[in-house]
Amino acid sequence: MEEIKKEEEKSLNFLEEIVEEDLAAGKYKSILTRFPPEPNGYLHIGHSKSIVLNFGLAQKYGGKTNLRFDDTNPVTEDTEYVESIKEDIRWLGFEWANEFYASDYFEQLYLFAEDLIGKGLAYVDDSSAEDIALMKGTPTEAGTASPYRNRTVEENLQLFRDMRAGKYRDGERVLRAKVDMSAPNMQLRDPIMYRIKHAHHHRTGDAWCIYPMYDFAHGQSDSIEHITHSICTLEFVSHRPLYDWFIEKLEIYPSRQYEFARLNLNYTVMSKRKLLQLVNKGYVTGWDDPRMPTISGLRRRGYTPESIRMFADKIGVQKRENLIDVSLLEFCVREHLNKVALRRMVVFDPLKVVITNYEQEEEWLPSEDNPEDAATGHRKVPFSRELYIENEDFMEHPPKKFFRLSPGQMVRLKSAYVIKCDEVIKDAAGKITELRCSHLPESKSGGAQSNIKVQATIHWVSIPHAITAEVRLYDRLFRVDDPANEEADFSEYINPDSLQVLPAAYAEPALRDAKFNEHYQFLRKGYFYLDKDSSEEKLIFNRTTTLRDTWEKEKKKDRPNQEK
RNA sequence: UGCCCAAUAGUAUAAAGGUAGUACGUCAGAUUCUGGAUCUGAGUGUCUUGGUUCGAAUCCAGGUUGGGCAACCA
């Protein structure tokens, strides 16, 4: 028993291992992580990996997580983003211990800087940005010292205070750390700590005209909060020696940085810059366009927090570059929605069926809301003499493996009767306009003799009772696997058919009461979610994802044969 | 002739010197009042060359490949 249990235990990822070792060694009483977004854009599915990691790690080991906005660059940041970020994190199901801002620490950071100046470890540089870049050297050549590198402590202090006092224009001077201009790691070649920006900050307003750089804000903020494990993405690996250098020289709480590989998903892009371009250039309708990989886009499309957390859990955490198949994300959302979505019938592309031997006016037949969940009940679906079925559910000349309706053949109408196709009506052009069918009264669902064997069950809608709804079908936003790594600009690879709008699908009347807290499965069609563009007069549904469709695959296999 | 990180099925992710496993995807079958779900089965993998060892995905060395680093961005 003990052994079996062990085998079932999920193995730890490398960060969990580090945390367990630290805890076992008594290095910390409890852990404190942080999620540090810059409020300059909306959160995307990649961030959810980091959110689940940071909050999940703390949850698992009885620690806490701070939310800290990394707002050190006033020109790109905005409170609009702060609000959306908070909403998205909460929606994903996490709550932070503290809400902090790097800008809360501006005064402390400033004092840290003066401390380093006093220790002779920072200096004010009057060089232009170009000159600084030039003197930085290249990866293979050492940098050269700035002519201002050896100013006295007093002079540096005065100059830095003058910078703060607003005596200089943007770009006129910077404060630099005095590390090592010939370090093989370029991050260590006297990195800039402060720059002058006479810009309005979303929180501190005009109180400051100098702002710390990431490297002189992030690690210090971690330290101030006593973050134990500061988890970031791989591109910061080369910053870690600097992260540690500042902490060591400042003699402050030693937070430690660990890096993992960011999430990449195929058939989409993940950088904020590229997502912003999609929005600004009108390729999508906004940050919450259901085709966007943003949290808000996925939410609008009908993804659930559970499905995204499951996804984050399944992809794991490692240090190698990855490109994850969207089919895994789709699997996760189907897995969850299958258990919670209410079943409804909607016909997208109607074909009229008349039940010639049906004499009643109407019947309201019970149909299960969710066969996966016994706790859910049934709703009543109206049946009448004239129905719509899906055009593709009928073929006049069916191939061998076609199980649905064709002349002389029978199918079951879900939760209703078995019908037989007796006659195909066509217009002058030869187009099929209507099917004449007869029903088997004794085959009524739930009846004593209802277990007649037919090859297929299809969905349908009663014409006199049907309501209409707009349906928006989404496909991948890009035609290629990895648009960011193609030769041409990523916008060249946008899928022109990523959105297909059906202005008027025919739905059973129960959908009139569709709500935002419910997810729906349109039988045999996919999972759908009410869109925010809906109004009293007009229902609009987004397709979250299709159902798995083995018939679609079968058709593709047959296609070459049919061409012969 | 720089520094750093990484490399296991198609995609991810385990195996901490001792039988290469899991998930998604793919394929086949069973079942089904959703061609869904469910169930069963199949196939595919340790970047390379040496070394250490009774034994290497794992340790060592060289190579190869991919990624990051030269923003007053984060």
XYZ file of C-alpha atoms (C1' of nucleotides) in Angstrom:
638
model
C 0.000 0.000 0.000
C 2.765 2.338 0.969
C 4.576 1.665 -2.285
C 1.495 2.157 -4.392
C 0.889 5.469 -2.724
C 4.403 6.559 -3.481
C 4.025 5.748 -7.131
C 0.912 7.856 -7.359
C 2.647 10.889 -5.929
C 3.371 13.447 -8.549
C 7.047 14.150 -8.875
C 8.266 17.572 -7.844
C 9.345 20.224 -10.281
C 12.747 21.783 -9.724
C 11.343 24.772 -7.839
C 9.366 22.577 -5.486
C 12.557 20.652 -4.850
C 14.421 23.846 -3.994
C 11.662 24.985 -1.666
C 11.489 21.618 0.077
C 15.243 21.592 0.571
C 15.220 25.130 1.932
C 12.390 24.330 4.310
C 14.013 21.068 5.412
C 17.292 22.872 6.031
C 15.495 25.409 8.178
C 16.549 28.248 5.893
C 13.066 29.752 6.126
C 10.143 29.294 8.491
C 7.772 29.813 5.597
C 8.110 30.978 2.040
C 7.008 34.240 0.457
C 6.693 34.568 -3.311
C 5.490 37.406 -5.460
C 3.823 37.932 -8.785
C 5.365 41.089 -10.294
C 3.531 42.287 -13.420
C 4.337 45.558 -15.078
C 1.025 47.394 -15.533
C 1.600 48.096 -19.210
C -0.667 45.510 -20.803
C -3.140 42.757 -20.181
C -2.255 39.407 -18.699
C -2.063 36.450 -21.062
C -2.010 32.680 -20.759
C 1.767 32.827 -20.308
C 1.304 34.907 -17.179
C -1.093 32.329 -15.858
C 1.809 29.881 -15.794
C 3.709 32.289 -13.558
C 0.636 33.055 -11.446
C -0.179 29.405 -10.858
C 3.488 28.769 -10.115
C 3.976 31.608 -7.630
C 0.637 31.355 -5.866
C 0.580 27.570 -6.124
C 4.038 27.158 -4.616
C 3.126 29.328 -1.652
C -0.193 27.538 -1.196
C 1.417 24.138 -1.322
C 4.023 24.977 1.305
C 1.933 27.140 3.582
C 3.449 30.422 2.462
C 2.107 33.626 0.993
C 2.264 35.563 -2.228
C 2.398 39.294 -2.764
C 1.085 41.042 -5.802
C 3.601 43.700 -6.720
C 3.251 46.007 -9.665
C 6.620 46.687 -11.205
C 5.820 50.275 -12.063
C 9.203 51.887 -12.570
C 8.616 53.199 -16.074
C 5.903 55.869 -15.962
C 5.684 56.363 -19.720
C 4.253 52.917 -20.479
C 2.214 52.195 -17.391
C -1.373 52.905 -16.541
C -3.975 52.219 -13.850
C -6.260 50.716 -16.481
C -3.853 47.804 -16.606
C -3.605 47.590 -12.829
C -7.338 46.984 -12.603
C -7.451 44.392 -15.364
C -4.522 42.523 -13.870
C -6.166 42.315 -10.477
C -9.423 41.150 -12.010
C -7.659 38.440 -13.992
C -5.713 37.080 -11.019
C -8.855 36.903 -8.901
C -10.761 35.274 -11.722
C -8.069 32.610 -11.926
C -8.837 31.922 -8.294
C -5.943 33.475 -6.397
C -5.778 36.104 -3.687
C -2.612 37.954 -2.729
C -1.395 38.583 0.790
C -0.420 42.177 0.012
C -0.870 44.552 -2.858
C 2.368 46.456 -3.336
C 3.924 48.710 -5.942
C 7.582 49.213 -6.695
C 6.675 52.883 -6.604
C 5.862 52.449 -2.905
C 9.592 52.046 -2.446
C 10.876 55.000 -4.455
C 12.111 56.842 -1.365
C 13.778 53.743 0.053
C 15.315 52.934 -3.308
C 16.662 56.448 -3.486
C 18.297 56.012 -0.094
C 19.780 52.704 -1.229
C 21.290 54.547 -4.168
C 22.834 57.210 -1.944
C 24.201 54.400 0.211
C 25.964 52.880 -2.782
C 27.308 56.273 -3.815
C 28.646 56.693 -0.306
C 30.371 53.347 -0.574
C 31.969 54.405 -3.818
C 29.932 51.850 -5.721
C 27.821 54.163 -7.858
C 28.514 57.246 -9.917
C 26.762 59.838 -11.982
C 27.591 59.625 -15.667
C 27.140 62.623 -17.978
C 27.712 60.589 -21.131
C 25.021 60.379 -23.777
C 23.071 57.178 -24.259
C 25.034 56.529 -27.466
C 28.379 56.974 -25.753
C 27.378 54.706 -22.917
C 26.347 52.043 -25.402
C 29.634 52.467 -27.259
C 31.718 52.196 -24.110
C 29.821 49.100 -23.070
C 31.902 47.033 -25.498
C 30.508 43.927 -27.146
C 30.035 40.365 -25.966
C 33.545 39.572 -27.168
C 35.281 42.858 -26.309
C 35.613 44.428 -22.897
C 34.016 47.775 -22.266
C 35.905 50.966 -21.487
C 35.523 53.170 -18.461
C 33.465 56.307 -18.665
C 35.461 59.532 -18.124
C 33.073 60.216 -15.236
C 33.701 56.894 -13.534
C 36.049 58.225 -10.909
C 34.191 61.203 -9.567
C 34.420 61.721 -5.830
C 31.705 60.539 -3.497
C 30.828 64.157 -2.674
C 30.517 65.167 -6.289
C 28.392 62.100 -7.107
C 26.127 62.748 -4.165
C 25.614 66.367 -5.150
C 24.968 65.491 -8.777
C 22.519 62.746 -7.842
C 20.624 65.086 -5.527
C 20.515 67.602 -8.350
C 19.115 64.905 -10.607
C 16.332 64.293 -8.141
C 15.789 68.029 -7.742
C 15.027 68.298 -11.427
C 18.036 70.337 -12.451
C 18.615 68.299 -15.587
C 16.697 67.355 -18.645
C 15.740 63.806 -19.637
C 18.799 61.828 -20.659
C 21.322 64.370 -19.458
C 22.723 62.207 -16.682
C 22.293 58.731 -15.245
C 23.362 57.000 -12.077
C 25.418 53.885 -12.718
C 26.619 51.067 -10.522
C 30.397 50.745 -10.446
C 30.855 47.034 -11.015
C 33.221 45.890 -13.746
C 33.494 47.299 -17.263
C 35.355 44.224 -18.474
C 33.018 41.605 -16.997
C 32.231 38.831 -19.486
C 28.619 39.136 -18.342
C 27.455 42.346 -19.989
C 24.906 42.975 -17.246
C 27.782 43.736 -14.925
C 29.352 46.468 -17.078
C 28.290 49.353 -14.861
C 24.540 49.035 -15.348
C 22.335 52.092 -15.156
C 20.463 52.412 -11.867
C 18.538 55.646 -12.385
C 17.487 57.658 -15.387
C 15.829 61.057 -15.643
C 12.247 61.083 -16.907
C 10.121 64.148 -16.406
C 6.988 62.076 -16.735
C 3.760 61.726 -14.819
C 3.584 58.486 -12.871
C 0.234 56.720 -12.448
C 0.692 56.651 -8.672
C 3.392 59.066 -7.594
C 2.265 61.748 -9.987
C 4.989 64.375 -10.447
C 6.816 63.687 -7.197
C 9.772 62.198 -9.038
C 11.720 62.962 -12.150
C 14.210 60.156 -11.683
C 13.105 56.551 -11.882
C 15.009 53.386 -10.989
C 15.718 50.777 -13.642
C 14.412 47.233 -13.313
C 17.737 45.964 -11.975
C 17.772 48.532 -9.224
C 14.142 48.089 -8.283
C 13.117 44.500 -8.603
C 15.609 42.766 -6.346
C 15.457 45.573 -3.821
C 11.667 45.362 -3.719
C 11.955 41.607 -3.204
C 14.367 42.264 -0.369
C 12.212 44.930 1.275
C 9.273 42.513 1.310
C 11.489 39.625 2.434
C 10.535 37.553 -0.574
C 12.240 34.191 -0.129
C 11.926 32.834 -3.667
C 11.830 35.348 -6.481
C 10.789 33.391 -9.531
C 11.189 34.882 -12.981
C 11.707 33.832 -16.572
C 14.899 32.651 -18.230
C 15.952 35.927 -19.818
C 16.868 37.175 -16.362
C 19.439 34.469 -15.698
C 22.241 36.791 -16.708
C 20.863 39.451 -14.366
C 21.161 37.203 -11.335
C 24.802 38.096 -10.529
C 23.728 41.727 -10.500
C 20.675 40.919 -8.400
C 22.985 39.303 -5.863
C 25.618 42.074 -6.143
C 23.174 44.820 -5.143
C 21.864 42.790 -2.216
C 25.368 42.043 -1.045
C 26.651 45.618 -1.315
C 23.519 47.071 0.226
C 23.665 44.462 2.988
C 19.935 43.870 2.838
C 17.680 40.814 3.125
C 18.964 38.147 0.728
C 16.053 37.222 -1.523
C 17.037 34.631 -4.103
C 16.138 34.595 -7.755
C 15.215 31.419 -9.682
C 14.376 31.198 -13.336
C 12.039 29.021 -15.393
C 11.154 28.858 -19.093
C 8.226 30.986 -20.167
C 5.233 29.418 -21.847
C 4.930 29.450 -25.610
C 1.799 28.202 -27.317
C 1.658 27.248 -30.954
C -0.505 29.129 -33.481
C -0.412 32.298 -31.411
C 1.947 34.993 -30.180
C 2.657 35.729 -26.576
C 4.629 38.933 -26.260
C 2.797 41.980 -24.960
C 4.299 44.029 -27.758
C 2.871 41.758 -30.454
C -0.485 41.465 -28.724
C -0.639 45.234 -28.537
C 0.006 45.413 -32.269
C -2.834 42.996 -32.965
C -5.103 45.321 -31.019
C -3.794 48.601 -32.412
C -3.756 47.483 -36.026
C -7.276 46.141 -35.751
C -6.532 42.493 -36.429
C -8.659 41.804 -33.376
C -11.356 43.853 -31.706
C -9.502 44.402 -28.435
C -7.458 42.835 -25.676
C -10.456 40.673 -24.808
C -11.148 39.513 -28.345
C -11.985 35.815 -27.918
C -9.170 34.894 -30.297
C -6.552 36.543 -28.102
C -4.461 34.416 -25.730
C -5.111 36.977 -23.018
C -6.833 35.917 -19.834
C -9.650 38.318 -20.638
C -9.938 36.927 -24.171
C -10.047 33.349 -22.958
C -12.604 34.268 -20.319
C -14.818 35.928 -22.913
C -14.453 32.930 -25.156
C -15.725 30.658 -22.412
C -12.609 29.178 -20.868
C -12.893 28.492 -17.154
C -10.344 29.196 -14.410
C -10.329 25.483 -13.635
C -9.322 24.608 -17.162
C -6.490 27.146 -17.217
C -5.179 25.985 -13.872
C -5.321 22.386 -15.058
C -3.372 23.415 -18.143
C -0.724 25.216 -16.092
C -0.420 22.148 -13.957
C -0.035 19.783 -16.888
C 2.621 21.729 -18.775
C 4.987 21.574 -15.819
C 7.911 23.845 -15.048
C 11.370 23.560 -16.521
C 14.316 25.536 -17.838
C 14.140 24.486 -21.453
C 12.499 26.422 -24.237
C 9.145 24.963 -25.199
C 6.310 25.365 -27.653
C 3.205 23.803 -26.244
C 0.515 22.366 -28.454
C -2.810 24.223 -28.124
C -4.509 20.847 -28.280
C -3.498 20.416 -24.642
C -5.270 23.664 -23.683
C -8.299 22.519 -25.666
C -8.219 19.166 -23.951
C -8.231 20.889 -20.552
C -11.211 23.063 -21.346
C -13.186 20.165 -22.834
C -12.359 18.066 -19.815
C -13.883 20.661 -17.501
C -16.740 21.845 -19.687
C -17.873 18.284 -20.381
C -18.636 18.018 -16.692
C -20.339 21.373 -16.213
C -21.805 22.532 -19.527
C -25.573 22.433 -20.006
C -26.608 20.548 -23.156
C -28.705 22.429 -25.671
C -29.660 21.895 -29.307
C -28.836 24.453 -31.961
C -28.948 24.053 -35.731
C -26.360 26.106 -37.571
C -27.174 25.306 -41.186
C -30.817 24.264 -41.378
C -32.516 21.702 -43.553
C -36.287 21.554 -43.198
C -37.859 18.239 -42.220
C -41.597 17.603 -42.272
C -42.857 14.669 -40.201
C -45.714 13.639 -42.417
C -47.388 11.264 -39.981
C -47.141 13.493 -36.912
C -50.657 14.620 -36.030
C -50.186 16.512 -32.782
C -49.753 20.251 -32.504
C -46.708 19.989 -30.263
C -45.081 17.989 -27.483
C -42.582 19.090 -24.868
C -40.072 16.330 -24.396
C -37.623 16.071 -21.523
C -33.926 16.073 -22.372
C -31.052 15.832 -19.924
C -29.149 18.999 -19.056
C -25.932 17.092 -18.580
C -25.667 13.312 -18.856
C -22.260 13.486 -17.130
C -23.785 14.904 -13.982
C -26.690 13.058 -12.402
C -27.351 16.048 -10.158
C -28.569 18.118 -13.081
C -32.140 17.768 -14.254
C -33.967 17.903 -17.538
C -35.401 20.711 -19.550
C -38.351 20.375 -21.909
C -37.713 20.630 -25.627
C -40.625 21.348 -27.976
C -41.314 18.920 -30.816
C -43.623 19.566 -33.732
C -44.403 18.554 -37.289
C -41.829 20.846 -38.882
C -38.236 20.706 -37.787
C -34.787 21.842 -38.759
C -31.933 19.424 -38.794
C -28.343 20.149 -39.711
C -27.767 20.214 -43.440
C -24.657 18.072 -43.086
C -26.656 15.403 -41.274
C -28.325 14.423 -44.518
C -26.712 12.995 -47.646
C -28.616 11.867 -50.677
C -25.770 9.613 -51.782
C -23.927 8.673 -48.611
C -20.485 7.033 -48.487
C -20.185 3.705 -46.622
C -19.385 5.107 -43.227
C -22.028 7.814 -43.166
C -24.358 6.929 -40.296
C -26.786 9.798 -40.479
C -29.914 10.423 -42.518
C -30.240 9.461 -46.175
C -33.135 8.329 -48.356
C -34.824 5.267 -46.879
C -32.616 5.376 -43.790
C -33.476 6.047 -40.158
C -31.924 8.169 -37.440
C -32.989 9.112 -33.957
C -33.815 12.678 -33.178
C -32.211 13.274 -29.807
C -34.706 12.834 -26.955
C -37.557 12.425 -29.451
C -38.388 9.895 -32.160
C -36.729 7.736 -34.726
C -37.529 9.078 -38.153
C -37.204 7.640 -41.633
C -36.514 9.686 -44.734
C -39.229 8.960 -47.287
C -38.828 11.706 -49.846
C -36.362 14.367 -50.888
C -37.834 17.623 -52.197
C -35.730 19.765 -54.535
C -36.189 23.122 -56.171
C -35.892 23.828 -59.897
C -32.102 24.086 -59.576
C -31.907 20.669 -58.009
C -31.089 21.955 -54.555
C -32.563 20.005 -51.682
C -35.094 22.205 -49.896
C -36.987 19.821 -47.709
C -37.176 16.247 -46.447
C -40.398 14.330 -46.003
C -40.032 11.877 -43.165
C -42.203 9.616 -41.082
C -41.696 9.015 -37.400
C -42.055 5.822 -35.399
C -44.499 6.806 -32.625
C -43.418 3.888 -30.427
C -39.777 4.951 -30.593
C -40.316 7.974 -28.361
C -37.399 8.461 -25.990
C -38.016 6.975 -22.597
C -40.865 4.810 -23.876
C -41.138 1.050 -23.455
C -40.117 0.331 -27.044
C -37.700 3.150 -27.479
C -34.621 0.951 -27.810
C -34.835 0.495 -31.537
C -31.339 0.280 -32.989
C -30.363 3.087 -35.309
C -26.926 4.100 -36.431
C -26.994 7.680 -35.255
C -28.692 10.271 -33.120
C -28.831 13.830 -34.388
C -29.876 17.165 -32.949
C -32.835 19.169 -34.212
C -35.007 22.173 -33.488
C -38.772 22.692 -33.874
C -39.317 25.430 -36.429
C -42.313 27.169 -34.812
C -40.577 27.214 -31.436
C -37.050 28.082 -32.546
C -35.308 31.247 -31.475
C -32.387 32.692 -33.361
C -28.968 33.539 -32.083
C -25.750 34.781 -33.589
C -22.952 32.281 -33.288
C -19.293 33.220 -33.541
C -16.967 30.419 -34.513
C -13.293 30.903 -33.789
C -10.275 29.241 -35.237
C -6.592 29.710 -34.509
C -5.388 33.276 -35.002
C -2.332 32.247 -37.043
C -1.787 29.846 -39.916
C 1.652 28.779 -38.756
C 3.021 26.972 -35.760
C 5.306 29.670 -34.463
C 4.480 33.019 -36.072
C 7.046 34.907 -34.007
C 9.841 32.786 -35.479
C 8.902 33.038 -39.139
C 10.909 35.071 -41.587
C 8.331 37.709 -42.365
C 6.555 39.862 -39.812
C 4.189 37.829 -37.675
C 1.211 39.762 -39.000
C 1.781 38.129 -42.413
C 0.691 34.822 -40.945
C -2.647 35.809 -39.530
C -5.376 33.324 -40.322
C -7.972 35.175 -42.418
C -10.641 32.712 -41.301
C -10.089 32.976 -37.575
C -13.623 34.279 -37.118
C -16.744 32.979 -38.804
C -20.036 34.595 -37.875
C -23.346 32.789 -38.260
C -25.888 35.613 -37.997
C -28.866 33.398 -37.281
C -28.596 29.896 -35.963
C -31.791 28.183 -34.791
C -31.866 27.331 -31.123
C -34.226 25.574 -28.789
C -36.185 28.069 -26.656
C -34.435 27.181 -23.393
C -31.467 29.221 -24.586
C -33.486 32.378 -24.291
C -32.461 32.327 -20.632
C -28.736 31.920 -21.298
C -26.590 33.376 -18.536
C -22.990 34.460 -18.112
C -22.464 32.052 -15.255
C -23.377 29.062 -17.411
C -21.439 27.266 -20.098
C -23.268 25.372 -22.801
C -22.626 22.437 -25.001
C -24.521 22.735 -28.248
C -25.044 19.076 -28.927
C -22.546 17.680 -31.417
C -21.308 21.226 -32.122
C -19.039 22.285 -29.325
C -18.924 24.356 -26.184
C -20.414 27.830 -26.252
C -20.528 30.838 -23.982
C -22.683 33.943 -24.039
C -20.829 36.955 -25.425
C -20.880 40.351 -23.778
C -22.166 41.885 -27.024
C -25.487 40.136 -26.436
C -28.587 42.231 -25.755
C -32.214 41.659 -24.858
C -33.064 41.427 -28.547
C -30.069 39.513 -29.701
C -28.286 36.517 -28.283
C -24.652 36.032 -29.256
C -22.625 32.947 -28.461
C -18.905 32.365 -28.728
C -17.633 28.935 -29.534
C -15.169 28.112 -26.812
C -13.986 25.026 -28.635
C -15.342 22.275 -30.814
C -16.055 18.766 -29.660
C -13.565 16.138 -30.695
C -14.735 15.090 -34.108
C -13.735 11.670 -35.371
C -16.176 11.930 -38.259
C -14.312 14.980 -39.518
C -11.131 12.889 -39.563
C -12.913 10.068 -41.329
C -14.072 12.452 -44.042
C -10.551 13.692 -44.577
C -9.304 10.143 -44.949
C -11.929 9.423 -47.599
C -11.361 12.548 -49.598
C -8.531 11.211 -51.817
C -10.679 8.178 -52.684
C -13.624 10.309 -53.673
C -11.481 12.236 -56.098
C -10.677 9.129 -58.089
C 38.752 32.900 -28.885
C 33.141 36.158 -24.841
C 29.723 34.778 -20.844
C 25.371 32.119 -19.358
C 21.200 28.449 -19.799
C 19.334 24.103 -21.950
C 18.976 19.287 -24.834
C 14.364 12.327 -23.191
C 8.496 9.877 -28.430
C 5.022 14.661 -32.786
C 4.347 18.175 -28.142
C 5.174 18.581 -23.067
C 6.968 16.185 -18.707
C 9.133 11.964 -15.166
C 13.044 8.499 -14.017
C 18.418 11.678 -8.241
C 24.100 5.262 -11.302
C 19.952 -0.291 -11.606
C 13.183 -2.502 -16.189
C 12.950 4.653 -20.099
C 7.317 5.959 -17.572
C 2.964 9.574 -17.796
C -0.210 13.126 -20.266
C -1.872 15.432 -24.807
C -1.896 14.272 -29.949
C -1.998 9.989 -33.515
C -3.840 4.975 -34.901
C -7.072 0.575 -33.906
C -11.153 -1.682 -31.276
C -15.401 -1.865 -27.607
C -19.441 0.950 -26.062
C -22.892 4.959 -26.621
C -30.130 8.219 -27.663
C -23.981 13.531 -28.772
C -19.328 10.194 -34.731
C -19.090 13.644 -27.633
C -17.974 11.220 -23.052
C -16.252 6.391 -21.261
C -13.250 1.801 -21.681
C -9.304 -1.319 -24.013
C -5.120 -1.676 -26.948
C -0.973 0.032 -30.377
C 3.074 2.896 -32.217
C 6.898 6.398 -31.757
C 12.157 8.732 -27.649
C 17.456 9.490 -24.183
C 21.543 15.284 -29.675
C 26.698 13.301 -30.755
C 31.725 11.200 -29.781
C 34.716 9.441 -26.178
C 35.566 8.318 -20.897
C 34.378 6.495 -15.637
C 31.486 2.108 -13.923
C 29.511 -4.633 -13.238
C 25.845 -1.094 -14.979
C 24.957 5.807 -17.652
C 19.130 9.506 -19.772
C 21.706 10.420 -15.163
C 28.690 11.398 -13.616
C 33.238 13.541 -16.566
C 35.470 15.639 -21.222
C 35.045 17.298 -26.269
C 31.625 18.454 -30.048
C 26.695 19.722 -32.160
C 22.117 22.172 -31.881
C 18.623 25.659 -29.689
C 17.951 29.944 -26.510
C 19.538 34.385 -23.687
C 23.024 38.594 -22.849
C 25.733 44.724 -25.969
C 17.222 49.241 -24.047
C 18.243 55.669 -20.041
C 12.356 48.427 -21.304
C 10.708 44.861 -17.832
